[in-house]
PDB file of C-alpha atoms in Angstrom:
ATOM      1  CA  UNK A 300     -18.345 -37.203  30.612  1.00 47.00           C
ATOM      2  CA  UNK A 301     -20.743 -40.153  30.214  1.00 48.00           C
ATOM      3  CA  UNK A 302     -21.405 -39.402  26.562  1.00 54.00           C
ATOM      4  CA  UNK A 303     -17.821 -38.449  25.696  1.00 53.00           C
ATOM      5  CA  UNK A 304     -16.238 -40.160  22.712  1.00 63.00           C
ATOM      6  CA  UNK A 305     -13.221 -39.981  20.466  1.00 69.00           C
ATOM      7  CA  UNK A 306     -14.976 -39.696  17.075  1.00 73.00           C
ATOM      8  CA  UNK A 307     -13.271 -41.385  14.158  1.00 83.00           C
ATOM      9  CA  UNK A 308     -14.832 -38.858  11.767  1.00 86.00           C
ATOM     10  CA  UNK A 309     -15.947 -35.252  11.858  1.00 90.00           C
ATOM     11  CA  UNK A 310     -18.923 -33.970   9.876  1.00 88.00           C
ATOM     12  CA  UNK A 311     -18.420 -30.636   8.078  1.00 86.00           C
ATOM     13  CA  UNK A 312     -21.946 -29.262   8.220  1.00 83.00           C
ATOM     14  CA  UNK A 313     -21.582 -25.867   6.512  1.00 81.00           C
ATOM     15  CA  UNK A 314     -21.724 -27.394   3.028  1.00 80.00           C
ATOM     16  CA  UNK A 315     -25.117 -26.582   1.544  1.00 74.00           C
ATOM     17  CA  UNK A 316     -26.989 -28.569  -1.065  1.00 71.00           C
ATOM     18  CA  UNK A 317     -26.750 -26.572  -4.302  1.00 70.00           C
ATOM     19  CA  UNK A 318     -27.870 -29.415  -6.568  1.00 71.00           C
ATOM     20  CA  UNK A 319     -26.483 -29.329 -10.094  1.00 77.00           C
ATOM     21  CA  UNK A 320     -24.789 -25.987  -9.366  1.00 78.00           C
ATOM     22  CA  UNK A 321     -22.099 -27.988  -7.604  1.00 82.00           C
ATOM     23  CA  UNK A 322     -20.461 -28.704 -10.977  1.00 88.00           C
ATOM     24  CA  UNK A 323     -20.068 -25.044 -12.057  1.00 89.00           C
ATOM     25  CA  UNK A 324     -18.909 -24.281  -8.509  1.00 87.00           C
ATOM     26  CA  UNK A 325     -16.352 -27.084  -8.757  1.00 91.00           C
ATOM     27  CA  UNK A 326     -15.032 -25.758 -12.096  1.00 93.00           C
ATOM     28  CA  UNK A 327     -14.730 -22.196 -10.764  1.00 92.00           C
ATOM     29  CA  UNK A 328     -12.910 -23.342  -7.622  1.00 92.00           C
ATOM     30  CA  UNK A 329     -10.629 -25.613  -9.664  1.00 94.00           C
ATOM     31  CA  UNK A 330      -9.713 -22.692 -11.933  1.00 95.00           C
ATOM     32  CA  UNK A 331      -9.007 -20.534  -8.876  1.00 94.00           C
ATOM     33  CA  UNK A 332      -6.784 -23.286  -7.464  1.00 94.00           C
ATOM     34  CA  UNK A 333      -4.901 -23.644 -10.762  1.00 94.00           C
ATOM     35  CA  UNK A 334      -4.404 -19.872 -10.998  1.00 94.00           C
ATOM     36  CA  UNK A 335      -3.066 -19.692  -7.430  1.00 93.00           C
ATOM     37  CA  UNK A 336      -0.611 -22.513  -8.079  1.00 94.00           C
ATOM     38  CA  UNK A 337       0.519 -21.108 -11.435  1.00 91.00           C
ATOM     39  CA  UNK A 338       0.827 -17.439 -10.440  1.00 90.00           C
ATOM     40  CA  UNK A 339       2.717 -18.107  -7.204  1.00 92.00           C
ATOM     41  CA  UNK A 340       4.982 -20.673  -8.884  1.00 91.00           C
ATOM     42  CA  UNK A 341       5.835 -18.103 -11.580  1.00 87.00           C
ATOM     43  CA  UNK A 342       6.683 -15.509  -8.931  1.00 89.00           C
ATOM     44  CA  UNK A 343       8.946 -17.935  -7.042  1.00 91.00           C
ATOM     45  CA  UNK A 344      10.639 -19.012 -10.290  1.00 88.00           C
ATOM     46  CA  UNK A 345      11.282 -15.443 -11.427  1.00 86.00           C
ATOM     47  CA  UNK A 346      12.728 -14.390  -8.068  1.00 88.00           C
ATOM     48  CA  UNK A 347      14.925 -17.498  -7.774  1.00 87.00           C
ATOM     49  CA  UNK A 348      16.220 -17.244 -11.363  1.00 84.00           C
ATOM     50  CA  UNK A 349      17.053 -13.535 -11.454  1.00 82.00           C
ATOM     51  CA  UNK A 350      20.069 -12.537  -9.362  1.00 82.00           C
ATOM     52  CA  UNK A 351      18.972  -8.903  -9.462  1.00 81.00           C
ATOM     53  CA  UNK A 352      15.963  -9.932  -7.359  1.00 82.00           C
ATOM     54  CA  UNK A 353      18.025 -11.647  -4.674  1.00 85.00           C
ATOM     55  CA  UNK A 354      17.307  -8.821  -2.244  1.00 87.00           C
ATOM     56  CA  UNK A 355      15.458  -9.001   1.099  1.00 88.00           C
ATOM     57  CA  UNK A 356      12.170  -7.537  -0.133  1.00 86.00           C
ATOM     58  CA  UNK A 357      11.882  -9.946  -3.065  1.00 87.00           C
ATOM     59  CA  UNK A 358      13.054 -12.957  -1.048  1.00 90.00           C
ATOM     60  CA  UNK A 359      10.263 -12.291   1.445  1.00 91.00           C
ATOM     61  CA  UNK A 360       7.803 -12.028  -1.459  1.00 90.00           C
ATOM     62  CA  UNK A 361       8.978 -15.481  -2.567  1.00 91.00           C
ATOM     63  CA  UNK A 362       8.319 -16.753   0.977  1.00 92.00           C
ATOM     64  CA  UNK A 363       4.761 -15.373   0.783  1.00 92.00           C
ATOM     65  CA  UNK A 364       4.228 -17.174  -2.517  1.00 92.00           C
ATOM     66  CA  UNK A 365       5.620 -20.408  -1.091  1.00 94.00           C
ATOM     67  CA  UNK A 366       3.225 -20.064   1.829  1.00 94.00           C
ATOM     68  CA  UNK A 367       0.339 -19.524  -0.608  1.00 93.00           C
ATOM     69  CA  UNK A 368       1.221 -22.804  -2.360  1.00 95.00           C
ATOM     70  CA  UNK A 369       1.463 -24.573   0.995  1.00 95.00           C
ATOM     71  CA  UNK A 370      -1.909 -23.315   2.230  1.00 93.00           C
ATOM     72  CA  UNK A 371      -3.686 -23.954  -1.070  1.00 94.00           C
ATOM     73  CA  UNK A 372      -2.427 -27.544  -1.268  1.00 93.00           C
ATOM     74  CA  UNK A 373      -3.665 -28.084   2.273  1.00 92.00           C
ATOM     75  CA  UNK A 374      -7.139 -26.703   1.562  1.00 93.00           C
ATOM     76  CA  UNK A 375      -8.279 -26.965  -2.065  1.00 93.00           C
ATOM     77  CA  UNK A 376      -7.961 -30.724  -2.893  1.00 92.00           C
ATOM     78  CA  UNK A 377     -10.176 -31.717   0.029  1.00 92.00           C
ATOM     79  CA  UNK A 378     -12.577 -28.802  -0.583  1.00 91.00           C
ATOM     80  CA  UNK A 379     -12.954 -29.731  -4.262  1.00 91.00           C
ATOM     81  CA  UNK A 380     -13.756 -33.330  -3.288  1.00 90.00           C
ATOM     82  CA  UNK A 381     -16.392 -32.134  -0.823  1.00 89.00           C
ATOM     83  CA  UNK A 382     -18.054 -29.964  -3.472  1.00 88.00           C
ATOM     84  CA  UNK A 383     -18.878 -33.075  -5.502  1.00 87.00           C
ATOM     85  CA  UNK A 384     -19.682 -35.306  -2.543  1.00 84.00           C
ATOM     86  CA  UNK A 385     -23.051 -35.896  -0.903  1.00 81.00           C
ATOM     87  CA  UNK A 386     -21.451 -36.613   2.465  1.00 82.00           C
ATOM     88  CA  UNK A 387     -18.824 -34.426   4.098  1.00 84.00           C
ATOM     89  CA  UNK A 388     -17.154 -36.693   6.615  1.00 88.00           C
ATOM     90  CA  UNK A 389     -13.451 -36.231   7.270  1.00 89.00           C
ATOM     91  CA  UNK A 390     -11.384 -38.665   9.325  1.00 90.00           C
ATOM     92  CA  UNK A 391      -9.947 -37.470  12.628  1.00 90.00           C
ATOM     93  CA  UNK A 392      -6.270 -37.651  11.466  1.00 91.00           C
ATOM     94  CA  UNK A 393      -7.091 -35.913   8.156  1.00 92.00           C
ATOM     95  CA  UNK A 394      -9.016 -33.226  10.042  1.00 92.00           C
ATOM     96  CA  UNK A 395      -6.113 -32.392  12.344  1.00 93.00           C
ATOM     97  CA  UNK A 396      -3.649 -32.436   9.437  1.00 93.00           C
ATOM     98  CA  UNK A 397      -5.843 -30.011   7.496  1.00 93.00           C
ATOM     99  CA  UNK A 398      -6.275 -27.919  10.621  1.00 92.00           C
ATOM    100  CA  UNK A 399      -2.508 -27.751  11.150  1.00 94.00           C
ATOM    101  CA  UNK A 400      -1.796 -26.744   7.539  1.00 94.00           C
ATOM    102  CA  UNK A 401      -4.493 -24.044   7.392  1.00 92.00           C
ATOM    103  CA  UNK A 402      -3.609 -22.569  10.791  1.00 91.00           C
ATOM    104  CA  UNK A 403       0.130 -22.524  10.124  1.00 93.00           C
ATOM    105  CA  UNK A 404      -0.554 -20.990   6.699  1.00 93.00           C
ATOM    106  CA  UNK A 405      -2.560 -18.221   8.395  1.00 90.00           C
ATOM    107  CA  UNK A 406       0.111 -17.652  11.052  1.00 90.00           C
ATOM    108  CA  UNK A 407       2.984 -17.720   8.535  1.00 92.00           C
ATOM    109  CA  UNK A 408       1.238 -15.050   6.475  1.00 90.00           C
ATOM    110  CA  UNK A 409       1.041 -12.673   9.430  1.00 89.00           C
ATOM    111  CA  UNK A 410       4.560 -13.304  10.729  1.00 91.00           C
ATOM    112  CA  UNK A 411       6.002 -12.902   7.226  1.00 92.00           C
ATOM    113  CA  UNK A 412       4.107  -9.636   6.752  1.00 90.00           C
ATOM    114  CA  UNK A 413       5.531  -8.498  10.084  1.00 90.00           C
ATOM    115  CA  UNK A 414       9.080  -9.342   8.965  1.00 92.00           C
ATOM    116  CA  UNK A 415       8.487  -7.541   5.663  1.00 90.00           C
ATOM    117  CA  UNK A 416       7.337  -4.474   7.610  1.00 89.00           C
ATOM    118  CA  UNK A 417      10.679  -4.452   9.423  1.00 91.00           C
ATOM    119  CA  UNK A 418      12.460  -4.658   6.071  1.00 90.00           C
ATOM    120  CA  UNK A 419      10.504  -1.637   4.752  1.00 88.00           C
ATOM    121  CA  UNK A 420      11.146   0.233   8.007  1.00 89.00           C
ATOM    122  CA  UNK A 421      14.905  -0.390   7.773  1.00 89.00           C
ATOM    123  CA  UNK A 422      14.979   0.661   4.102  1.00 87.00           C
ATOM    124  CA  UNK A 423      13.084   3.931   4.651  1.00 86.00           C
ATOM    125  CA  UNK A 424      14.128   5.001   8.139  1.00 86.00           C
ATOM    126  CA  UNK A 425      17.742   3.761   8.104  1.00 85.00           C
ATOM    127  CA  UNK A 426      18.758   3.774   4.418  1.00 84.00           C
ATOM    128  CA  UNK A 427      22.484   4.265   5.093  1.00 84.00           C
ATOM    129  CA  UNK A 428      22.607   1.182   7.323  1.00 85.00           C
ATOM    130  CA  UNK A 429      20.087  -0.917   5.389  1.00 86.00           C
ATOM    131  CA  UNK A 430      22.556  -3.268   3.680  1.00 86.00           C
ATOM    132  CA  UNK A 431      24.410  -3.773   6.955  1.00 87.00           C
ATOM    133  CA  UNK A 432      21.175  -4.551   8.811  1.00 85.00           C
ATOM    134  CA  UNK A 433      19.471  -6.697   6.153  1.00 88.00           C
ATOM    135  CA  UNK A 434      22.132  -9.174   5.123  1.00 88.00           C
ATOM    136  CA  UNK A 435      21.296 -12.590   3.675  1.00 88.00           C
ATOM    137  CA  UNK A 436      22.041 -14.069   7.100  1.00 90.00           C
ATOM    138  CA  UNK A 437      19.551 -11.684   8.730  1.00 90.00           C
ATOM    139  CA  UNK A 438      16.921 -12.477   6.097  1.00 90.00           C
ATOM    140  CA  UNK A 439      17.424 -16.207   6.700  1.00 91.00           C
ATOM    141  CA  UNK A 440      17.135 -15.833  10.480  1.00 92.00           C
ATOM    142  CA  UNK A 441      13.983 -13.670  10.247  1.00 91.00           C
ATOM    143  CA  UNK A 442      12.321 -16.003   7.733  1.00 91.00           C
ATOM    144  CA  UNK A 443      13.201 -19.041   9.890  1.00 92.00           C
ATOM    145  CA  UNK A 444      11.693 -17.444  13.001  1.00 91.00           C
ATOM    146  CA  UNK A 445       8.585 -16.476  10.990  1.00 90.00           C
ATOM    147  CA  UNK A 446       8.092 -20.148  10.058  1.00 91.00           C
ATOM    148  CA  UNK A 447       9.376 -22.016  13.125  1.00 92.00           C
ATOM    149  CA  UNK A 448       7.542 -20.238  15.958  1.00 91.00           C
ATOM    150  CA  UNK A 449       4.014 -20.635  14.491  1.00 91.00           C
ATOM    151  CA  UNK A 450       4.736 -24.285  13.669  1.00 93.00           C
ATOM    152  CA  UNK A 451       5.608 -25.119  17.293  1.00 92.00           C
ATOM    153  CA  UNK A 452       2.968 -22.925  18.955  1.00 91.00           C
ATOM    154  CA  UNK A 453       0.123 -24.246  16.788  1.00 93.00           C
ATOM    155  CA  UNK A 454       1.355 -27.814  17.315  1.00 93.00           C
ATOM    156  CA  UNK A 455       0.995 -27.253  21.066  1.00 91.00           C
ATOM    157  CA  UNK A 456      -2.581 -25.969  20.633  1.00 91.00           C
ATOM    158  CA  UNK A 457      -3.586 -28.914  18.475  1.00 91.00           C
ATOM    159  CA  UNK A 458      -1.952 -31.386  20.859  1.00 91.00           C
ATOM    160  CA  UNK A 459      -4.245 -30.154  23.652  1.00 90.00           C
ATOM    161  CA  UNK A 460      -7.271 -30.284  21.331  1.00 89.00           C
ATOM    162  CA  UNK A 461      -6.506 -33.861  20.301  1.00 89.00           C
ATOM    163  CA  UNK A 462      -6.584 -34.971  23.948  1.00 87.00           C
ATOM    164  CA  UNK A 463     -10.082 -33.575  24.598  1.00 85.00           C
ATOM    165  CA  UNK A 464     -12.990 -36.034  25.021  1.00 85.00           C
ATOM    166  CA  UNK A 465     -15.732 -34.828  22.682  1.00 84.00           C
ATOM    167  CA  UNK A 466     -19.529 -34.931  22.950  1.00 84.00           C
ATOM    168  CA  UNK A 467     -20.175 -34.653  19.230  1.00 83.00           C
ATOM    169  CA  UNK A 468     -18.568 -34.676  15.800  1.00 85.00           C
ATOM    170  CA  UNK A 469     -20.260 -31.813  13.934  1.00 87.00           C
ATOM    171  CA  UNK A 470     -18.031 -28.934  12.776  1.00 85.00           C
ATOM    172  CA  UNK A 471     -20.043 -26.063  11.334  1.00 83.00           C
ATOM    173  CA  UNK A 472     -17.397 -25.063   8.772  1.00 84.00           C
ATOM    174  CA  UNK A 473     -16.265 -26.123   5.304  1.00 84.00           C
ATOM    175  CA  UNK A 474     -12.873 -27.054   6.748  1.00 88.00           C
ATOM    176  CA  UNK A 475     -11.627 -28.192  10.142  1.00 88.00           C
ATOM    177  CA  UNK A 476     -11.266 -25.427  12.734  1.00 86.00           C
ATOM    178  CA  UNK A 477      -9.762 -25.700  16.201  1.00 87.00           C
ATOM    179  CA  UNK A 478     -12.304 -23.519  18.013  1.00 84.00           C
ATOM    180  CA  UNK A 479     -15.176 -25.591  16.600  1.00 84.00           C
ATOM    181  CA  UNK A 480     -13.548 -28.790  17.893  1.00 88.00           C
ATOM    182  CA  UNK A 481     -12.818 -27.297  21.321  1.00 87.00           C
ATOM    183  CA  UNK A 482     -16.502 -26.304  21.623  1.00 86.00           C
ATOM    184  CA  UNK A 483     -17.399 -30.007  21.310  1.00 86.00           C
ATOM    185  CA  UNK A 484     -15.435 -30.843  24.465  1.00 85.00           C
ATOM    186  CA  UNK A 485     -17.194 -32.569  27.362  1.00 84.00           C
ATOM    187  CA  UNK A 486     -14.742 -31.150  29.927  1.00 84.00           C
ATOM    188  CA  UNK A 487     -13.324 -27.769  30.848  1.00 82.00           C
ATOM    189  CA  UNK A 488     -11.164 -26.178  28.147  1.00 84.00           C
ATOM    190  CA  UNK A 489      -9.462 -23.503  30.281  1.00 87.00           C
ATOM    191  CA  UNK A 490      -5.936 -24.680  29.371  1.00 87.00           C
ATOM    192  CA  UNK A 491      -6.865 -24.739  25.666  1.00 85.00           C
ATOM    193  CA  UNK A 492      -8.297 -21.231  25.904  1.00 86.00           C
ATOM    194  CA  UNK A 493      -5.258 -19.826  27.735  1.00 88.00           C
ATOM    195  CA  UNK A 494      -2.773 -21.354  25.298  1.00 88.00           C
ATOM    196  CA  UNK A 495      -4.953 -20.351  22.340  1.00 83.00           C
ATOM    197  CA  UNK A 496      -5.082 -16.757  23.572  1.00 85.00           C
ATOM    198  CA  UNK A 497      -1.294 -16.692  24.041  1.00 87.00           C
ATOM    199  CA  UNK A 498      -0.684 -18.061  20.532  1.00 86.00           C
ATOM    200  CA  UNK A 499      -3.206 -15.602  19.073  1.00 82.00           C
ATOM    201  CA  UNK A 500      -1.499 -12.654  20.775  1.00 84.00           C
ATOM    202  CA  UNK A 501       1.985 -13.680  19.646  1.00 85.00           C
ATOM    203  CA  UNK A 502       1.126 -14.694  16.077  1.00 82.00           C
ATOM    204  CA  UNK A 503      -1.678 -12.224  15.284  1.00 80.00           C
ATOM    205  CA  UNK A 504      -1.678  -9.145  17.491  1.00 82.00           C
ATOM    206  CA  UNK A 505       2.106  -8.777  17.864  1.00 85.00           C
ATOM    207  CA  UNK A 506       2.702  -8.717  14.071  1.00 85.00           C
ATOM    208  CA  UNK A 507      -0.347  -6.477  13.685  1.00 84.00           C
ATOM    209  CA  UNK A 508       0.855  -3.829  16.151  1.00 87.00           C
ATOM    210  CA  UNK A 509       4.430  -4.113  14.884  1.00 88.00           C
ATOM    211  CA  UNK A 510       3.309  -3.398  11.308  1.00 87.00           C
ATOM    212  CA  UNK A 511       1.259  -0.419  12.491  1.00 87.00           C
ATOM    213  CA  UNK A 512       4.256   0.882  14.472  1.00 89.00           C
ATOM    214  CA  UNK A 513       6.684   0.558  11.562  1.00 89.00           C
ATOM    215  CA  UNK A 514       4.341   2.351   9.169  1.00 87.00           C
ATOM    216  CA  UNK A 515       3.811   5.137  11.691  1.00 88.00           C
ATOM    217  CA  UNK A 516       7.585   5.623  11.720  1.00 87.00           C
ATOM    218  CA  UNK A 517       7.690   5.486   7.914  1.00 86.00           C
ATOM    219  CA  UNK A 518       4.921   8.107   7.672  1.00 85.00           C
ATOM    220  CA  UNK A 519       6.824  10.405  10.065  1.00 84.00           C
ATOM    221  CA  UNK A 520       9.982  10.103   7.944  1.00 83.00           C
ATOM    222  CA  UNK A 521       8.089  10.736   4.695  1.00 83.00           C
ATOM    223  CA  UNK A 522       6.291  13.727   6.214  1.00 81.00           C
ATOM    224  CA  UNK A 523       9.555  15.691   6.228  1.00 76.00           C
ATOM    225  CA  UNK A 524      10.851  14.412   2.878  1.00 76.00           C
ATOM    226  CA  UNK A 525      10.509  15.492  -0.749  1.00 77.00           C
ATOM    227  CA  UNK A 526       7.557  14.500  -2.931  1.00 76.00           C
ATOM    228  CA  UNK A 527       9.904  12.371  -5.069  1.00 77.00           C
ATOM    229  CA  UNK A 528      11.023  10.402  -2.010  1.00 74.00           C
ATOM    230  CA  UNK A 529       7.400   9.988  -0.878  1.00 75.00           C
ATOM    231  CA  UNK A 530       6.432   8.635  -4.309  1.00 78.00           C
ATOM    232  CA  UNK A 531       9.254   6.091  -4.285  1.00 78.00           C
ATOM    233  CA  UNK A 532       8.411   4.924  -0.769  1.00 78.00           C
ATOM    234  CA  UNK A 533       4.722   4.684  -1.635  1.00 77.00           C
ATOM    235  CA  UNK A 534       5.493   2.577  -4.722  1.00 75.00           C
ATOM    236  CA  UNK A 535       7.627   0.126  -2.734  1.00 75.00           C
ATOM    237  CA  UNK A 536       5.337  -0.064   0.309  1.00 80.00           C
ATOM    238  CA  UNK A 537       1.939  -0.144  -1.420  1.00 79.00           C
ATOM    239  CA  UNK A 538       1.944  -3.913  -2.217  1.00 80.00           C
ATOM    240  CA  UNK A 539       2.780  -4.722   1.401  1.00 81.00           C
ATOM    241  CA  UNK A 540       0.079  -2.362   2.700  1.00 83.00           C
ATOM    242  CA  UNK A 541      -2.522  -3.899   0.358  1.00 83.00           C
ATOM    243  CA  UNK A 542      -1.541  -7.460   1.360  1.00 84.00           C
ATOM    244  CA  UNK A 543      -1.561  -6.663   5.053  1.00 84.00           C
ATOM    245  CA  UNK A 544      -4.876  -4.771   4.996  1.00 84.00           C
ATOM    246  CA  UNK A 545      -6.601  -7.437   2.886  1.00 83.00           C
ATOM    247  CA  UNK A 546      -5.380 -10.301   5.020  1.00 84.00           C
ATOM    248  CA  UNK A 547      -6.256  -8.559   8.282  1.00 82.00           C
ATOM    249  CA  UNK A 548      -9.818  -7.960   7.071  1.00 82.00           C
ATOM    250  CA  UNK A 549     -10.307 -11.546   5.855  1.00 80.00           C
ATOM    251  CA  UNK A 550      -8.926 -13.049   9.084  1.00 79.00           C
ATOM    252  CA  UNK A 551     -11.123 -10.716  11.134  1.00 76.00           C
ATOM    253  CA  UNK A 552     -14.167 -11.902   9.158  1.00 74.00           C
ATOM    254  CA  UNK A 553     -13.357 -15.559   9.805  1.00 73.00           C
ATOM    255  CA  UNK A 554     -12.634 -15.047  13.517  1.00 71.00           C
ATOM    256  CA  UNK A 555     -15.835 -13.006  13.972  1.00 70.00           C
ATOM    257  CA  UNK A 556     -17.813 -15.655  12.118  1.00 69.00           C
ATOM    258  CA  UNK A 557     -16.542 -18.432  14.377  1.00 66.00           C
ATOM    259  CA  UNK A 558     -17.788 -16.521  17.462  1.00 64.00           C
ATOM    260  CA  UNK A 559     -21.211 -15.737  15.951  1.00 65.00           C
ATOM    261  CA  UNK A 560     -24.377 -17.811  15.855  1.00 60.00           C
ATOM    262  CA  UNK A 561     -24.158 -19.098  12.287  1.00 59.00           C
ATOM    263  CA  UNK A 562     -27.805 -20.124  12.252  1.00 60.00           C
ATOM    264  CA  UNK A 563     -28.632 -16.407  12.008  1.00 65.00           C
ATOM    265  CA  UNK A 564     -26.325 -15.880   9.006  1.00 65.00           C
ATOM    266  CA  UNK A 565     -27.171 -16.547   5.372  1.00 69.00           C
ATOM    267  CA  UNK A 566     -25.460 -19.919   4.646  1.00 71.00           C
ATOM    268  CA  UNK A 567     -23.931 -18.748   1.339  1.00 75.00           C
ATOM    269  CA  UNK A 568     -22.580 -15.573   2.989  1.00 75.00           C
ATOM    270  CA  UNK A 569     -21.187 -17.665   5.858  1.00 75.00           C
ATOM    271  CA  UNK A 570     -19.332 -19.934   3.422  1.00 77.00           C
ATOM    272  CA  UNK A 571     -17.912 -16.957   1.495  1.00 78.00           C
ATOM    273  CA  UNK A 572     -16.709 -15.211   4.667  1.00 77.00           C
ATOM    274  CA  UNK A 573     -15.096 -18.399   5.989  1.00 78.00           C
ATOM    275  CA  UNK A 574     -13.227 -18.964   2.712  1.00 82.00           C
ATOM    276  CA  UNK A 575     -11.867 -15.440   2.246  1.00 82.00           C
ATOM    277  CA  UNK A 576      -8.538 -15.800   4.032  1.00 82.00           C
ATOM    278  CA  UNK A 577      -7.631 -19.095   2.314  1.00 87.00           C
ATOM    279  CA  UNK A 578      -8.620 -17.880  -1.167  1.00 88.00           C
ATOM    280  CA  UNK A 579      -8.256 -14.101  -1.542  1.00 88.00           C
ATOM    281  CA  UNK A 580      -4.710 -13.673  -0.194  1.00 86.00           C
ATOM    282  CA  UNK A 581      -3.087 -16.441  -2.330  1.00 90.00           C
ATOM    283  CA  UNK A 582      -4.774 -14.871  -5.385  1.00 90.00           C
ATOM    284  CA  UNK A 583      -3.998 -11.279  -4.496  1.00 87.00           C
ATOM    285  CA  UNK A 584      -0.334 -11.540  -3.498  1.00 85.00           C
ATOM    286  CA  UNK A 585       1.099 -12.568  -6.908  1.00 84.00           C
ATOM    287  CA  UNK A 586      -1.075  -9.950  -8.633  1.00 85.00           C
ATOM    288  CA  UNK A 587      -0.094  -7.167  -6.251  1.00 83.00           C
ATOM    289  CA  UNK A 588       3.629  -7.930  -6.105  1.00 80.00           C
ATOM    290  CA  UNK A 589       3.924  -9.077  -9.705  1.00 74.00           C
ATOM    291  CA  UNK A 590       2.190  -6.012 -11.155  1.00 68.00           C
ATOM    292  CA  UNK A 591       3.079  -3.284  -8.670  1.00 67.00           C
ATOM    293  CA  UNK A 592       6.788  -3.900  -8.048  1.00 70.00           C
ATOM    294  CA  UNK A 593       8.606  -2.682 -11.194  1.00 70.00           C
ATOM    295  CA  UNK A 594      11.615  -5.004 -10.799  1.00 70.00           C
ATOM    296  CA  UNK A 595       9.449  -8.140 -10.677  1.00 75.00           C
ATOM    297  CA  UNK A 596       7.112  -6.914 -13.422  1.00 71.00           C
ATOM    298  CA  UNK A 597      10.093  -6.183 -15.655  1.00 73.00           C
ATOM    299  CA  UNK A 598      11.594  -9.649 -15.176  1.00 71.00           C
ATOM    300  CA  UNK A 599       8.256 -11.408 -15.777  1.00 70.00           C
ATOM    301  CA  UNK A 600       7.747  -9.405 -18.985  1.00 71.00           C
ATOM    302  CA  UNK A 601      11.280 -10.201 -20.136  1.00 70.00           C
ATOM    303  CA  UNK A 602      10.853 -13.939 -19.528  1.00 62.00           C
ATOM    304  CA  UNK A 603       7.492 -14.003 -21.306  1.00 61.00           C
ATOM    305  CA  UNK A 604       9.006 -12.104 -24.234  1.00 61.00           C
ATOM    306  CA  UNK A 605      11.903 -14.575 -24.469  1.00 56.00           C
ATOM    307  CA  UNK A 606       9.458 -17.515 -24.421  1.00 52.00           C
ATOM    308  CA  UNK A 607       7.446 -15.939 -27.276  1.00 51.00           C
ATOM    309  CA  UNK A 608      10.579 -15.457 -29.363  1.00 51.00           C
ATOM    310  CA  UNK A 609      11.695 -19.055 -28.749  1.00 46.00           C
ATOM    311  CA  UNK A 610       8.274 -20.383 -29.723  1.00 49.00           C
ATOM    312  CA  UNK A 611       8.395 -18.446 -33.003  1.00 51.00           C
TER     313      UNK A 611
END
């Protein structure tokens, strides 16, 4: 406790010196950021404008796109600044704000994917009662729970982390991470670990097992159905399966990386693995849902066609 402090700044130490390559890297990351913002904004606009898309599945897709915008705004501006900077200090308040945004973004993604799995389960396994089960009121309640619970639970985790006396200020990441801050503590972190485990179970493992359960039920229903029915179900469920599998893999990579001795990992590989879940999913979701779901693809094509005609 003698050397404990409340640092005014944290030092993000995973940034590596790439010399003049920082400028091409900055341009590439800026283009990725612009694409994420544009593609997800288009998806939200199309779904909000077209009444034919005001159905549970598409409304949840719009929520995913909104979450992608939220997470990208919380991560990319600061990351782009750090790419061009020689020092990578971030103030304590800015660090915890970034931490809150990135962690809630990650939790929202999983809870929303869990809610979408229930929607697919209701549509396939209970088609006659689907419209009675999935009303606009139900969609609103499910989406609210998917956003509200992670917001409060992660706030509680960060509140405990903010109270810890720290014996250092170095965070070996390219963005602020709660586990890295907790490891700097000069005192016991048992309460942080218990609460963190509870939040992880409820926001990560519960949605994970629920999605696996719902798709097991869907597979059992499809097993006894016609090939035409199987094809239709596969077409509607494939985007969700791709999103869920991709996000699960990227989150697993980041969590595994945070528990590993990073000095034994190639620094470029470590940076790539730590960035996957904040970059790949916001890029992939609009591509998967925009191109794979016929109703959305049709509306996007129609709007683009109208714009071309107007411009002529």
